[in-house]
JSON list of C-alpha atoms in Angstrom, two decimals:
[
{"chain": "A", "resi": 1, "resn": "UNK", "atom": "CA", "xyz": [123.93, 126.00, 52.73]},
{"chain": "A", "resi": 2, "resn": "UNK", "atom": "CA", "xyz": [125.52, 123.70, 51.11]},
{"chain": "A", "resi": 3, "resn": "UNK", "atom": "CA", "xyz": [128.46, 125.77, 49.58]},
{"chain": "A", "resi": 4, "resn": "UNK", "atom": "CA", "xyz": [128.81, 126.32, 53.57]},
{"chain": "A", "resi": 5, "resn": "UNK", "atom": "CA", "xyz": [129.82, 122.83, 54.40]},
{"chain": "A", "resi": 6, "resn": "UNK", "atom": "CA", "xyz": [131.34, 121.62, 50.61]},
{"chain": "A", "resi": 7, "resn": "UNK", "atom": "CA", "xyz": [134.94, 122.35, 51.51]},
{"chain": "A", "resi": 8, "resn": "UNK", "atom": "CA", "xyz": [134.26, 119.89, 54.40]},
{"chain": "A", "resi": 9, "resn": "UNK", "atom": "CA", "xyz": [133.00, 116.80, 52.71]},
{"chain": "A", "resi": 10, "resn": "UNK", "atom": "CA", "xyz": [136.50, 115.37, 51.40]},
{"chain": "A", "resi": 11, "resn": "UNK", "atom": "CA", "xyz": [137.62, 115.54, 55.03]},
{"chain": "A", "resi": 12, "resn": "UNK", "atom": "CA", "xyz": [134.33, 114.29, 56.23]},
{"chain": "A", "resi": 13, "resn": "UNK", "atom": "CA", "xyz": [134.46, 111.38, 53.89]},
{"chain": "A", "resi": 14, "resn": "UNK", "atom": "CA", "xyz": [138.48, 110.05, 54.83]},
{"chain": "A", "resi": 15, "resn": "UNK", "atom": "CA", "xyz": [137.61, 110.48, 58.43]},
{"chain": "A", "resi": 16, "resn": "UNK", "atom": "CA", "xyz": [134.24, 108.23, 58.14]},
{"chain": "A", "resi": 17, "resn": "UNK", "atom": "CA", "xyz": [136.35, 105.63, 56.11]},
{"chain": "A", "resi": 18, "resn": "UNK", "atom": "CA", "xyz": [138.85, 105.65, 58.55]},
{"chain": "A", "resi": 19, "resn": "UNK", "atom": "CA", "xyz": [136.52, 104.97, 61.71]},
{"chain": "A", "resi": 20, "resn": "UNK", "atom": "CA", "xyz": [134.46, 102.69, 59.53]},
{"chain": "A", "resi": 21, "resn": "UNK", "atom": "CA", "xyz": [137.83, 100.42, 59.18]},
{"chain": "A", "resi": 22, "resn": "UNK", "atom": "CA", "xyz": [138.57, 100.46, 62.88]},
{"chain": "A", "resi": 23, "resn": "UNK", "atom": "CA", "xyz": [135.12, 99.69, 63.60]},
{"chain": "A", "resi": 24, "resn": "UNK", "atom": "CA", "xyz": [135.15, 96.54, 61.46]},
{"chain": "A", "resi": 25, "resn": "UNK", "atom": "CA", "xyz": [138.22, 95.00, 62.70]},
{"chain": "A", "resi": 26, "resn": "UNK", "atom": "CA", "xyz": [138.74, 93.06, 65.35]},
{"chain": "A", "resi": 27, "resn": "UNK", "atom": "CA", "xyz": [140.41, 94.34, 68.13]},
{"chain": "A", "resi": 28, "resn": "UNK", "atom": "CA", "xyz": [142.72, 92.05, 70.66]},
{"chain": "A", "resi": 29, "resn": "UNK", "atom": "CA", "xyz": [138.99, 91.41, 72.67]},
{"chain": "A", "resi": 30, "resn": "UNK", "atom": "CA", "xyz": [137.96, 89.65, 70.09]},
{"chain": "A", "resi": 31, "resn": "UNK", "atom": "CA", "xyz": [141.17, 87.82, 69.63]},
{"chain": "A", "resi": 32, "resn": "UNK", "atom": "CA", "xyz": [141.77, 86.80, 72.53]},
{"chain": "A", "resi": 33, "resn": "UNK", "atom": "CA", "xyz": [137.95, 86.04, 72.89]},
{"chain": "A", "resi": 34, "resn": "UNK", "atom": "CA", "xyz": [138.40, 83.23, 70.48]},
{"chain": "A", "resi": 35, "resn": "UNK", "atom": "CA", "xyz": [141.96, 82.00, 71.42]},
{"chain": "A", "resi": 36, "resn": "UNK", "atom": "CA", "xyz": [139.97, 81.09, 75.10]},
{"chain": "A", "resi": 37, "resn": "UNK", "atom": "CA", "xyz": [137.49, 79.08, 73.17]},
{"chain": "A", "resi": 38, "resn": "UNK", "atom": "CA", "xyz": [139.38, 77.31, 71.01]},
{"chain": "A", "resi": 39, "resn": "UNK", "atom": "CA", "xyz": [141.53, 76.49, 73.69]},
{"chain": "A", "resi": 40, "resn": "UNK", "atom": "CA", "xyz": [139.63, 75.97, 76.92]},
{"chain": "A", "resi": 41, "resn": "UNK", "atom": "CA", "xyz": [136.40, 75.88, 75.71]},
{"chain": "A", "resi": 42, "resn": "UNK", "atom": "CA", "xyz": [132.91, 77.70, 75.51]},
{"chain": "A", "resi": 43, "resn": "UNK", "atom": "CA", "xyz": [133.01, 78.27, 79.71]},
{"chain": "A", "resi": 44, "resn": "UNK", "atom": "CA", "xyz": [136.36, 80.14, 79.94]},
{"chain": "A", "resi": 45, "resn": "UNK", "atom": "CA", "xyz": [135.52, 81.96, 76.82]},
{"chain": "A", "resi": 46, "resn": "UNK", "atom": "CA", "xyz": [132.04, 83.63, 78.70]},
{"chain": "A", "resi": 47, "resn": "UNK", "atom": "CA", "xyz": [133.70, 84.39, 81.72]},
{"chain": "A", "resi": 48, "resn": "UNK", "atom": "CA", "xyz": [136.04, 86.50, 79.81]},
{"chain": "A", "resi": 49, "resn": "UNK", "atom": "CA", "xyz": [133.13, 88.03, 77.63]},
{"chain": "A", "resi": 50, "resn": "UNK", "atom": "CA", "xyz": [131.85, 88.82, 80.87]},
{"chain": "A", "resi": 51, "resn": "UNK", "atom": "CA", "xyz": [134.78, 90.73, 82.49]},
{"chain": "A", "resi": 52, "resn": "UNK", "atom": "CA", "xyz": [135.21, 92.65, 78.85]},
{"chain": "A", "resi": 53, "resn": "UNK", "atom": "CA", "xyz": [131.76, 94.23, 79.49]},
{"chain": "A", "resi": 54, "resn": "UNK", "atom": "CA", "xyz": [132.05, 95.14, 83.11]},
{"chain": "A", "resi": 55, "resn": "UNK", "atom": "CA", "xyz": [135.37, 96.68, 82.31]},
{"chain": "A", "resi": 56, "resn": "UNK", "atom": "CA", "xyz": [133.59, 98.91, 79.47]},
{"chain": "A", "resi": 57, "resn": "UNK", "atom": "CA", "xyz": [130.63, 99.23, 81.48]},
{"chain": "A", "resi": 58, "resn": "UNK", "atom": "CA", "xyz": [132.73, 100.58, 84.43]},
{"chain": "A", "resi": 59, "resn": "UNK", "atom": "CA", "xyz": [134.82, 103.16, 81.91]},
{"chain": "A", "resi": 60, "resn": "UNK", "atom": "CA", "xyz": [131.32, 104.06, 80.73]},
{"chain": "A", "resi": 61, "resn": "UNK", "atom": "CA", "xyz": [129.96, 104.62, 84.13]},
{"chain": "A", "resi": 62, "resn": "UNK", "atom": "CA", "xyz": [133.06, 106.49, 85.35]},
{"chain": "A", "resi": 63, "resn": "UNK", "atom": "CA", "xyz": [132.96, 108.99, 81.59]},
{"chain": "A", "resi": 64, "resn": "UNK", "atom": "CA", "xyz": [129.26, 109.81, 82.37]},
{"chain": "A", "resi": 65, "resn": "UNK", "atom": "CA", "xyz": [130.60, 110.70, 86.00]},
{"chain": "A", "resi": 66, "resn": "UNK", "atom": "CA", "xyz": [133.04, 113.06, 84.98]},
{"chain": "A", "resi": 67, "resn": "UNK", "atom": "CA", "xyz": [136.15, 111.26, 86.51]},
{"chain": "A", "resi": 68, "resn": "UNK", "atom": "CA", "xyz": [138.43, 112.23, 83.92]},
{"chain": "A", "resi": 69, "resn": "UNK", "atom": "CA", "xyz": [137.64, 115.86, 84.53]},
{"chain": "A", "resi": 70, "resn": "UNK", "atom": "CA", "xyz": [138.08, 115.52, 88.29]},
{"chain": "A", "resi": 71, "resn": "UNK", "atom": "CA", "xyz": [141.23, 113.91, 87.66]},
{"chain": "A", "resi": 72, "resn": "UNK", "atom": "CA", "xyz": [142.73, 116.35, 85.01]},
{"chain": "A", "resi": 73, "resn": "UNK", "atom": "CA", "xyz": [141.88, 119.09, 87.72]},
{"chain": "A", "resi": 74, "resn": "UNK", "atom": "CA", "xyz": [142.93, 117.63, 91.31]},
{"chain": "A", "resi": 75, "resn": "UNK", "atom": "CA", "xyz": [146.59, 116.30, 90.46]},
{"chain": "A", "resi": 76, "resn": "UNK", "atom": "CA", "xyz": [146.92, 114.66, 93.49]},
{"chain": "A", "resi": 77, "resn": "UNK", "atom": "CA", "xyz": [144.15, 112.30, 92.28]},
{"chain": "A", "resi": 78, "resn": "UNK", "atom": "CA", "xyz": [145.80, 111.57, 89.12]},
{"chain": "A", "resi": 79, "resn": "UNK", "atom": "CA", "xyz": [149.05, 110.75, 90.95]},
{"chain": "A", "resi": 80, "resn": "UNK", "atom": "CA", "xyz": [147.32, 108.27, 93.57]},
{"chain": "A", "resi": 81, "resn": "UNK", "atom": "CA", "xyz": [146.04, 106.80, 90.29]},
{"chain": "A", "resi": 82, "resn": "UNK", "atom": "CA", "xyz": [149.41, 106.23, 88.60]},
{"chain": "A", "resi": 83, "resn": "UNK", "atom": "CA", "xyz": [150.78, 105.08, 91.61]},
{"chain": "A", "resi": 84, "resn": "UNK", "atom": "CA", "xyz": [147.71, 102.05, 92.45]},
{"chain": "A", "resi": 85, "resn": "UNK", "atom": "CA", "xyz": [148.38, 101.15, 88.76]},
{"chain": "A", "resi": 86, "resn": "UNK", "atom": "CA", "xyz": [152.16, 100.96, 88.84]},
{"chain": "A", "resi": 87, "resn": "UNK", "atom": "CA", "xyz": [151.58, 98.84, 91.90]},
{"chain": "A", "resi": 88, "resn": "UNK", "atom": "CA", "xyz": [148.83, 96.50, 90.60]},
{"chain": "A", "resi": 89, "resn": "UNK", "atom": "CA", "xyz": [151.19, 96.05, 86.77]},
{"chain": "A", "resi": 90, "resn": "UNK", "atom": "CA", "xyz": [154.26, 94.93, 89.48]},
{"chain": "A", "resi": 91, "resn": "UNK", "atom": "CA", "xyz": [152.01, 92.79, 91.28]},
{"chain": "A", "resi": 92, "resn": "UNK", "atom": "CA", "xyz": [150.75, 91.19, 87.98]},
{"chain": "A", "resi": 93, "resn": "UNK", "atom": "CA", "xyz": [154.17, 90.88, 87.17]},
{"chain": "A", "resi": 94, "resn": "UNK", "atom": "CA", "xyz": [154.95, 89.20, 90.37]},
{"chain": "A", "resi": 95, "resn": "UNK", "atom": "CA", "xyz": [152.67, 86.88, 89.78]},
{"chain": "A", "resi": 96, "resn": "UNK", "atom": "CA", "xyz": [153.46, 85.88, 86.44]},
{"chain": "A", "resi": 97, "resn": "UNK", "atom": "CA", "xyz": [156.83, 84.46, 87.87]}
]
């Protein structure tokens, strides 16, 4: 069994490392996570924490749904979605000025 799966291991072994390291470090959550509360405080730091895990809670919800299947298949779909986010990154940009 083992001779099955040896040629494997060195492979096996990088790739682990690799997600171990990207696991580990902070991502830009985190950073800007602590750039809120060391600038506005402890309140304006949870209400971010908060809208980080409803946005991966609705990504979660949305995988375990299949949505990413439905939109690979119905084109349509995936174009309706470019287009709402186009709009919504112009009207964050509007805003911003």
């Amino acid at each position: 069994m083992i001779e099955t799966i040896a040629p494997f291991l060195p492979a096996f072994a990088i790739a682990w490392g690799i997600l171990f390291v990207g696991a580990s470090s902070p991502g830009p959550a985190v950073a800007m996570l602590m750039g809120l509360s060391l600038t506005q405080g402890r309140a304006a730091s949870l209400i971010a924490c908060c809208g980080i895990a409803l946005g991966s809670a609705t990504i979660n919800v949305l995988t375990i749904l299949g949505v990413g299947l439905i939109l690979s298949q119905a084109a349509w779909a995936m174009l309706a979605l470019k287009f709402a986010g186009s709009a919504y990154l112009a009207y964050l940009a509007y805003g911003a000025f």
